[in-house]
């Protein structure tokens, strides 16, 4: 081997390369690949597995229990660090690889970076077919890993050692790109992983990937400022891009200078602190009354870093002003052009700062400020009512659980949720105290995300109190990473709400004429319905069996004490509470389109269709 090369296997070269990659933004440098999650099997144990042993001094390894959960943990880590650091996930071939698909979809939909390293078939085809290999009748180069193509931001199959050089560099480029990031997949044939090659030393040199802050086009900026100045009822919709860009202070400065109010998506909540006079809380189907009332009368909607999902737009029925127009500030042209908007393409922080400069001296009318501040005060009273428990010896409702948690957390705590009825209650009611406190994965709303994501957040921010909020349905999807929390001494707190079924979908089922069929966790009755007694399932005992400390709370008073004890603990702790099923959350303030059966012999479906036809008539195409 010459002085200019180093002889390593492909897997060894990849791990060594990954350990030398960094991002840099605003003068702050971070490891791009901070660690690797893995479950070993044939397809990666002798390649990437051996390489992780070889370089365990420079590449931390984390043992997972479920491949999908490992991706969720990596996503939680990346989100906590504003996408400036990511983690890798390695799996065997076959089911280990296909278990990555859900996590990859979640990462790409939410624009969060994660590197996936699934094993693959022999590139040489000397052993064919392999155990767990998919044999395609007309395409010999297809493997199960191709299921990752549509959910990856970038995909490559590394069929020769030297091909890794270009492939690895492209992978890092996408992971560090502020506009195009998401899941990146390098499918690794297992024979290529173990094959040696003389690698150029330059491949292993420290490499810094600059995370850009592109400025908006001057002409777009001038047009955007003119649109804001001409608006009488402007409304900012803050999305996740505000957090990814660390643009919270720039947004606050713009708002305080102009008086324009801010409503937030699930990903954008916390862009302003909850007690800021211009923060109106969530918007859309799960939004607050004040946000949705202003949205219906806004003549200019200023989207900042948002994808405008159907929950945000109330399936196209929310923005009702006859002359409403949109101004979208986004780092991607793809999102900026939505809703036929005037565009401002650029980094959120840079663009907000420049827009504030272009709007110097401009402010909305005092009557408009007074209107939305009064609406905010009315909504605060709604929140207080939902959180308040007049009898602390009673079984708590779900919103009272949130109220008890609200009283315990500090500004630094992180609250994680993704699915069920909790996202709606949290979006309406939670008082976000800091930019990273509210961690809702609602792009994919993946049941089973919360517990592993809490591990990733804890790794990214050691010492931070982290709360994973789950219902029983979500818990049963993916509790296995509790074992990893115990193994790695990650003191995450789990709030496990037992309501004996899929509460959110049960309510939706009732509203669309499906009569809550199949949504309760109960014994099946003789007529086939699920109306029997609750199942004799003890999820608290399950959490304890996996190694968590468990605190059972039967009353509001016990719940408050248990939450305080969990926060003070240095151990992974579960607070288990059965809730009163009474609905204490405010109802939805806007519609969401879930198509209802057009014909049915059942009265519930007929009535639901009548309501549906009335709502869908209000949909609008913004052109």
XYZ file of C-alpha atoms in Angstrom:
623
model
C 0.000 0.000 0.000
C 1.388 3.400 -0.980
C 1.564 6.337 1.404
C -1.372 7.931 -0.420
C -3.766 5.029 0.143
C -5.170 2.948 2.980
C -6.302 -0.654 2.539
C -9.637 -1.217 4.240
C -12.834 -3.094 3.593
C -15.681 -1.098 2.081
C -17.573 -1.137 5.374
C -14.497 -0.027 7.318
C -13.919 2.790 4.833
C -17.534 3.911 5.126
C -17.508 4.038 8.939
C -14.157 5.842 8.977
C -15.436 8.324 6.367
C -18.634 8.998 8.315
C -16.695 9.753 11.485
C -14.888 12.628 9.723
C -17.955 14.502 8.382
C -19.125 17.798 9.910
C -21.706 20.496 9.341
C -21.149 24.170 9.970
C -23.659 26.995 10.202
C -23.130 30.422 11.701
C -19.642 29.375 12.759
C -20.835 26.387 14.818
C -19.481 22.972 13.800
C -21.124 19.621 14.611
C -20.554 15.987 13.758
C -22.796 15.247 10.775
C -23.118 11.558 11.682
C -23.092 11.550 15.484
C -23.575 7.808 15.915
C -24.947 4.614 14.385
C -27.972 2.606 15.444
C -27.922 -1.053 14.504
C -29.414 -4.503 14.735
C -27.070 -7.112 13.295
C -27.948 -10.067 11.122
C -26.667 -11.653 7.961
C -26.117 -8.847 5.512
C -24.414 -6.456 7.920
C -22.864 -8.337 10.860
C -19.633 -9.271 9.067
C -19.373 -5.990 7.171
C -20.689 -2.867 8.900
C -20.820 -4.730 12.224
C -17.131 -5.597 12.077
C -16.313 -2.043 10.951
C -18.118 -0.577 13.950
C -15.952 -2.728 16.201
C -12.863 -1.608 14.269
C -13.714 2.066 14.746
C -15.670 2.033 17.980
C -13.382 4.781 19.316
C -14.652 7.282 16.712
C -18.166 6.042 15.860
C -20.592 5.542 18.781
C -22.887 2.535 18.388
C -26.406 2.255 19.815
C -28.179 -1.105 20.030
C -31.789 -1.014 18.892
C -34.668 -3.474 19.222
C -36.782 -2.578 16.192
C -35.515 -1.232 12.874
C -38.359 1.251 12.422
C -37.798 2.520 15.959
C -34.099 3.084 15.283
C -35.014 5.438 12.441
C -37.465 7.269 14.717
C -34.714 7.712 17.313
C -32.387 9.131 14.672
C -35.110 11.491 13.465
C -35.755 12.718 17.003
C -32.029 13.415 17.357
C -31.882 15.364 14.085
C -34.945 17.448 14.870
C -33.669 18.380 18.320
C -30.454 19.667 16.724
C -32.244 21.607 13.959
C -31.077 19.140 11.277
C -27.416 20.039 11.792
C -26.534 16.531 13.001
C -27.887 13.132 12.010
C -27.450 9.469 12.880
C -27.028 6.351 10.755
C -29.050 3.130 10.965
C -27.672 -0.236 9.837
C -29.734 -3.387 9.295
C -29.494 -6.868 7.851
C -31.056 -7.787 4.543
C -34.681 -8.916 4.205
C -37.170 -7.939 6.935
C -34.542 -5.908 8.747
C -34.275 -3.690 5.675
C -37.973 -3.454 4.861
C -38.708 -2.492 8.464
C -36.933 0.782 7.636
C -39.560 1.917 5.143
C -41.994 3.526 7.583
C -39.238 5.407 9.374
C -37.755 6.549 6.061
C -41.120 7.884 4.923
C -41.499 9.785 8.192
C -38.034 11.331 7.841
C -38.500 12.398 4.239
C -42.010 13.783 4.724
C -40.775 15.849 7.673
C -37.580 16.919 5.839
C -35.343 15.435 8.547
C -31.982 13.777 7.786
C -31.195 10.131 8.534
C -28.692 7.778 6.859
C -29.932 4.227 6.208
C -27.435 1.410 5.612
C -29.350 -1.807 4.839
C -27.534 -4.946 3.784
C -28.197 -6.260 0.279
C -27.689 -9.364 -1.886
C -24.255 -10.452 -3.187
C -23.121 -8.109 -5.954
C -21.136 -11.023 -7.407
C -24.272 -13.233 -7.444
C -22.144 -16.233 -6.398
C -24.688 -17.116 -3.721
C -28.083 -16.791 -5.356
C -30.780 -16.780 -4.128
C -29.833 -15.819 -0.618
C -31.830 -16.411 2.511
C -34.484 -13.629 2.519
C -33.663 -12.532 -1.056
C -36.530 -11.389 -3.268
C -36.266 -13.037 -6.693
C -37.800 -10.779 -9.320
C -38.845 -12.594 -12.530
C -37.689 -9.899 -14.985
C -35.262 -7.628 -13.074
C -32.203 -9.283 -11.563
C -30.922 -6.102 -9.914
C -34.016 -5.542 -7.765
C -33.960 -6.300 -4.050
C -36.337 -5.557 -1.195
C -34.262 -2.431 -0.575
C -35.847 -0.899 -3.662
C -38.924 -0.340 -1.508
C -36.851 2.452 0.052
C -36.480 4.350 -3.238
C -39.778 6.286 -3.148
C -39.357 7.236 0.516
C -35.695 8.250 0.273
C -34.415 11.671 -0.712
C -31.432 9.930 -2.302
C -30.759 6.239 -2.974
C -27.809 4.242 -4.254
C -26.722 0.618 -4.320
C -22.960 0.364 -3.874
C -22.022 -2.606 -6.066
C -18.240 -1.980 -6.157
C -15.899 -0.672 -3.441
C -14.702 2.318 -5.459
C -18.289 3.366 -6.138
C -18.585 4.232 -2.447
C -16.495 7.389 -2.882
C -18.987 9.232 -5.086
C -21.964 7.641 -3.353
C -20.859 8.617 0.169
C -20.141 12.191 -0.886
C -23.562 12.507 -2.491
C -25.170 11.071 0.624
C -23.528 13.711 2.810
C -24.485 16.458 0.362
C -28.168 15.577 0.679
C -28.101 15.060 4.444
C -26.564 18.520 4.945
C -28.767 20.302 2.402
C -31.248 22.639 4.164
C -33.776 22.286 1.344
C -33.423 18.756 0.003
C -32.737 16.662 3.086
C -34.580 13.556 4.265
C -33.839 9.840 4.378
C -30.728 8.813 2.436
C -30.227 5.121 1.635
C -26.983 3.385 0.736
C -27.856 -0.242 0.023
C -24.736 -2.316 0.747
C -24.279 -5.762 -0.872
C -22.808 -7.954 1.825
C -19.880 -9.244 -0.228
C -18.907 -5.668 -1.195
C -19.008 -4.639 2.485
C -16.255 -7.157 3.254
C -14.162 -6.547 0.133
C -10.846 -4.714 0.574
C -9.719 -1.754 -1.530
C -6.884 0.757 -1.543
C -8.659 3.971 -0.568
C -7.182 7.431 -1.160
C -6.258 9.060 2.136
C -8.136 12.209 1.094
C -11.374 10.244 1.460
C -10.854 10.100 5.230
C -9.857 13.716 5.803
C -12.122 15.895 7.916
C -14.760 17.406 5.636
C -17.060 20.300 6.558
C -20.425 20.715 4.843
C -21.616 24.306 4.972
C -25.337 24.606 5.727
C -26.333 27.551 3.596
C -28.554 30.499 4.451
C -29.613 31.618 0.964
C -30.993 35.158 0.786
C -34.191 35.927 -1.153
C -34.145 37.496 -4.585
C -34.277 41.325 -4.257
C -37.220 41.604 -6.651
C -39.163 38.977 -4.709
C -38.331 40.747 -1.470
C -39.598 44.094 -2.760
C -42.819 42.505 -4.029
C -43.311 40.697 -0.721
C -42.888 43.896 1.268
C -45.373 45.671 -1.001
C -47.905 42.866 -0.478
C -47.562 43.109 3.308
C -47.901 46.886 3.281
C -51.079 46.635 1.204
C -52.724 44.061 3.494
C -55.177 45.143 6.182
C -55.509 41.755 7.913
C -52.226 39.849 7.447
C -51.618 36.581 9.303
C -48.348 34.661 9.611
C -48.502 30.851 9.553
C -45.297 29.585 11.168
C -44.184 26.106 10.130
C -41.322 23.809 11.019
C -38.937 25.757 8.809
C -38.840 28.502 11.458
C -37.274 26.039 13.914
C -34.986 24.336 11.377
C -33.522 27.735 10.475
C -33.350 28.870 14.118
C -35.385 31.859 12.988
C -37.456 32.346 16.141
C -35.769 35.607 17.153
C -36.046 36.993 13.616
C -39.760 36.150 13.603
C -40.276 37.771 16.991
C -38.489 40.941 15.852
C -40.642 41.169 12.722
C -43.836 40.605 14.697
C -42.987 43.153 17.363
C -42.131 45.744 14.725
C -45.245 45.197 12.585
C -47.886 43.793 14.948
C -48.688 40.933 12.547
C -50.094 37.969 14.513
C -48.706 34.420 14.289
C -50.561 31.119 14.139
C -48.567 27.901 14.018
C -48.720 24.478 12.447
C -47.930 21.379 14.492
C -44.283 21.587 13.389
C -44.105 25.345 13.938
C -45.651 25.609 17.406
C -43.247 27.338 19.760
C -41.982 29.722 17.077
C -43.191 32.387 19.480
C -43.442 31.753 23.204
C -47.034 31.010 24.184
C -47.432 34.186 26.242
C -46.265 36.547 23.489
C -49.160 38.926 22.702
C -49.047 38.014 18.996
C -48.946 34.227 19.446
C -52.385 32.824 18.636
C -51.523 29.133 18.973
C -52.311 26.365 16.524
C -54.095 26.831 13.208
C -56.354 24.607 11.127
C -58.454 21.598 12.032
C -56.808 21.326 15.450
C -56.255 25.061 15.812
C -57.462 27.581 18.358
C -60.632 29.595 17.905
C -58.723 32.864 17.628
C -56.322 31.530 14.974
C -59.060 30.053 12.842
C -61.296 33.113 13.164
C -58.486 35.339 11.916
C -57.607 32.855 9.171
C -61.140 33.089 7.787
C -60.883 36.876 7.471
C -57.184 37.268 6.558
C -56.531 39.055 3.283
C -52.847 38.010 3.232
C -51.558 34.719 4.623
C -47.779 34.719 5.104
C -46.532 31.157 5.285
C -43.069 30.776 6.813
C -41.508 27.344 6.406
C -44.780 25.442 6.088
C -45.940 22.659 3.749
C -49.624 23.648 4.074
C -50.965 20.200 4.921
C -54.692 19.538 4.845
C -54.846 19.955 8.629
C -53.408 23.462 8.269
C -55.750 24.568 5.471
C -58.774 22.668 6.853
C -58.776 20.761 3.570
C -59.027 23.998 1.606
C -61.925 25.509 3.596
C -60.166 27.747 6.118
C -59.021 30.855 4.244
C -62.328 32.415 3.198
C -61.671 36.108 2.539
C -62.862 36.710 -1.034
C -59.590 38.424 -1.954
C -57.186 36.386 0.139
C -53.708 35.990 -1.286
C -50.677 34.052 -0.080
C -47.050 35.029 0.434
C -44.866 31.996 1.081
C -41.376 32.261 2.524
C -39.692 28.898 2.130
C -36.239 27.532 1.394
C -37.733 25.287 -1.306
C -39.508 26.606 -4.376
C -41.665 23.491 -4.271
C -43.348 24.604 -1.039
C -43.144 28.338 -1.726
C -45.337 28.039 -4.820
C -48.222 26.274 -3.067
C -51.659 27.938 -3.073
C -50.646 30.072 -6.078
C -48.617 32.218 -3.714
C -46.295 35.109 -4.219
C -42.935 33.542 -3.374
C -39.983 34.501 -1.216
C -37.489 31.662 -1.638
C -34.690 31.645 0.901
C -33.553 30.739 4.382
C -36.209 31.602 6.944
C -33.992 33.602 9.290
C -32.227 35.543 6.557
C -35.464 36.249 4.719
C -37.352 37.355 7.842
C -34.544 39.721 8.763
C -34.523 41.242 5.301
C -38.313 41.442 5.165
C -38.315 43.270 8.511
C -35.874 45.769 7.065
C -38.035 46.274 3.987
C -41.074 46.862 6.224
C -39.415 49.446 8.484
C -42.048 51.810 9.871
C -45.000 49.656 8.813
C -47.512 48.427 11.397
C -50.994 46.926 11.261
C -53.943 48.957 12.479
C -54.445 49.243 16.242
C -57.990 47.910 15.918
C -56.635 44.703 14.355
C -54.128 44.226 17.174
C -56.845 44.838 19.757
C -59.075 42.290 18.024
C -56.621 39.425 18.035
C -55.347 40.171 21.542
C -58.903 40.001 22.841
C -59.359 36.696 21.013
C -56.186 35.385 22.599
C -57.455 36.306 26.068
C -60.742 34.490 25.418
C -58.877 31.385 24.326
C -56.675 31.446 27.413
C -59.820 31.091 29.498
C -60.766 28.049 27.415
C -57.348 26.520 28.118
C -57.662 27.174 31.838
C -61.058 25.474 31.903
C -59.748 22.421 30.045
C -56.708 22.093 32.310
C -58.455 22.773 35.620
C -59.462 19.946 37.932
C -61.908 21.122 40.589
C -61.784 17.755 42.360
C -58.242 16.452 42.743
C -59.521 13.107 44.038
C -61.272 12.383 40.732
C -60.013 10.335 37.793
C -58.372 12.848 35.419
C -59.549 13.569 31.917
C -56.991 13.690 29.135
C -56.872 17.483 29.108
C -56.385 17.462 32.882
C -53.399 15.171 32.324
C -51.974 17.879 30.061
C -52.796 20.508 32.673
C -50.931 18.555 35.342
C -47.932 18.174 33.044
C -48.073 21.872 32.153
C -47.703 22.679 35.856
C -44.606 20.456 36.201
C -42.450 21.171 33.141
C -39.850 23.895 32.846
C -38.830 25.905 29.801
C -36.173 23.334 28.905
C -38.442 20.248 28.901
C -39.338 18.550 25.609
C -42.802 17.044 25.075
C -43.072 14.445 22.286
C -46.178 13.088 20.591
C -47.249 11.910 17.157
C -50.623 10.193 16.960
C -54.010 9.582 18.525
C -56.221 12.193 20.151
C -53.308 13.855 21.948
C -52.013 15.849 18.926
C -55.295 17.728 18.639
C -55.461 18.506 22.346
C -51.810 19.552 22.427
C -52.050 21.763 19.352
C -55.024 23.618 20.825
C -53.962 23.768 24.457
C -50.238 23.310 25.058
C -48.336 26.392 26.229
C -44.987 26.141 24.463
C -42.337 27.871 26.543
C -39.344 27.473 24.217
C -38.610 26.667 20.560
C -37.816 22.991 21.138
C -40.332 22.156 23.872
C -43.177 21.134 21.550
C -42.095 18.119 19.485
C -45.038 16.827 17.452
C -44.386 14.505 14.520
C -47.477 15.227 12.483
C -46.187 15.052 8.935
C -46.593 11.260 9.016
C -48.346 11.031 12.427
C -46.726 7.682 13.028
C -47.947 5.599 15.950
C -44.912 4.255 17.758
C -42.702 7.284 17.092
C -42.750 8.830 20.539
C -40.688 6.476 22.707
C -37.758 5.986 20.307
C -37.797 9.677 19.358
C -37.466 10.512 23.055
C -34.243 8.483 23.094
C -32.874 10.460 20.151
C -33.776 13.776 21.786
C -32.170 12.683 25.052
C -28.975 11.752 23.197
C -28.965 15.124 21.415
C -29.622 17.105 24.613
C -28.288 15.232 27.666
C -29.790 16.432 30.918
C -32.965 17.697 29.272
C -36.218 16.356 30.760
C -37.940 14.534 27.891
C -41.574 13.387 27.952
C -43.047 10.838 25.539
C -46.852 11.105 25.632
C -48.658 8.033 24.323
C -52.047 6.402 24.458
C -52.510 2.681 24.823
C -52.925 2.177 21.064
C -49.642 3.890 20.284
C -47.824 2.156 23.136
C -48.747 -1.258 21.779
C -47.255 -0.347 18.395
C -43.648 0.089 19.520
C -42.669 -0.112 23.223
C -39.484 -2.126 22.724
C -37.054 0.805 22.813
C -37.797 1.069 26.533
C -35.152 -1.651 26.808
C -32.692 0.577 24.944
C -33.469 3.494 27.264
C -32.633 1.277 30.222
C -29.518 -0.132 28.562
C -28.131 3.305 27.628
C -29.306 4.954 30.878
C -31.432 7.507 29.052
C -33.834 8.899 31.695
C -36.800 9.519 29.411
C -40.239 9.961 30.968
C -43.202 8.110 29.505
C -46.741 9.323 30.187
C -48.947 6.361 29.288
C -52.632 7.280 28.971
C -54.933 4.269 29.093
C -58.319 4.813 27.438
C -58.902 1.256 26.171
C -58.756 1.777 22.457
C -58.104 4.051 19.522
C -59.807 7.117 20.962
C -59.013 9.489 18.110
C -60.112 7.133 15.358
C -63.126 6.130 17.429
C -64.310 9.731 17.413
C -63.559 10.087 13.717
C -65.341 6.814 13.007
C -68.450 8.084 14.760
C -68.390 11.373 12.842
C -68.175 9.694 9.424
C -70.867 7.094 10.016
C -68.626 4.112 10.785
C -70.129 3.867 14.298
C -66.824 3.398 16.175
C -66.623 -0.140 14.806
C -63.362 -1.898 15.665
C -61.837 1.027 17.572
C -62.208 -0.133 21.190
C -59.987 -2.614 23.027
C -62.790 -4.801 24.278
C -63.910 -8.402 24.071
C -65.881 -9.254 20.954
C -69.595 -9.667 21.626
C -71.800 -12.392 20.153
C -73.033 -10.069 17.389
C -69.440 -9.402 16.249
C -69.211 -5.937 17.789
C -66.504 -4.874 20.238
C -68.832 -3.976 23.092
C -67.749 -6.395 25.801
C -65.652 -5.703 28.872
C -62.250 -3.997 28.516
C -59.395 -6.403 27.847
C -57.481 -7.530 30.954
C -54.267 -5.863 29.769
C -51.824 -4.217 32.195
C -49.574 -1.946 30.162
C -47.934 -0.542 33.297
C -46.768 -4.040 34.205
C -45.448 -4.412 30.667
C -43.402 -1.210 30.943
C -42.039 -2.389 34.289
C -41.102 -5.753 32.802
C -39.017 -3.933 30.180
C -37.041 -2.166 32.898
C -38.833 1.116 33.535
C -39.717 2.493 36.925
C -43.517 2.751 36.952
C -45.691 5.189 38.891
C -49.417 4.490 38.809
C -51.737 7.469 39.241
C -55.463 7.002 39.827
C -56.447 10.572 40.707
C -55.503 14.086 39.694
C -53.606 14.517 42.956
C -51.654 11.291 42.488
C -50.916 12.281 38.884
C -49.376 15.595 39.911
C -47.149 13.852 42.414
C -46.131 11.137 39.968
C -45.181 13.635 37.255
C -43.047 15.627 39.679
C -41.362 12.433 40.896
C -40.679 11.288 37.333
C -39.108 14.621 36.391
C -36.780 14.455 39.387
C -35.774 10.860 38.708
C -32.556 9.948 36.969
C -34.098 6.732 35.616
C -36.406 5.896 32.700
C -39.805 6.343 34.322
C -43.376 5.628 33.243
C -46.352 7.518 34.677
C -49.392 5.348 34.012
C -52.875 6.843 34.241
C -56.329 5.671 33.241
C -58.414 8.632 32.135
C -62.041 9.612 32.385
C -63.347 9.276 28.806
C -65.454 12.438 29.122
C -64.594 14.864 26.328
C -63.131 17.979 27.928
C -61.126 19.299 24.964
C -62.600 22.152 22.920
C -64.208 20.907 19.700
C -62.533 21.315 16.313
C -62.689 24.878 15.024
C -62.275 23.887 11.358
C -63.141 21.006 9.069
C -61.018 18.084 7.860
C -61.952 16.152 4.737
C -62.439 12.427 5.347
C -64.781 11.239 2.536
C -67.999 9.615 3.743
C -69.870 6.766 2.051
C -72.018 8.295 -0.686
C -74.667 5.594 -0.294
C -75.519 3.448 2.715
C -78.367 1.539 4.302
C -77.302 2.710 7.759
C -78.733 5.905 9.207
C -75.460 7.038 10.773
C -73.662 7.031 7.415
C -76.543 8.818 5.647
C -76.519 11.597 8.241
C -72.734 11.852 8.077
C -72.864 12.195 4.291
C -75.358 15.064 4.583
C -72.951 16.876 6.900
C -70.048 16.074 4.592
C -71.760 17.511 1.512
C -72.458 20.738 3.400
C -68.815 21.086 4.478
C -67.212 20.168 1.168
C -69.224 22.882 -0.540
C -66.997 25.399 1.257
C -63.782 24.114 -0.296
C -61.883 26.620 -2.363
C -59.164 26.350 -4.964
C -56.692 29.165 -4.383
C -55.605 30.244 -7.846
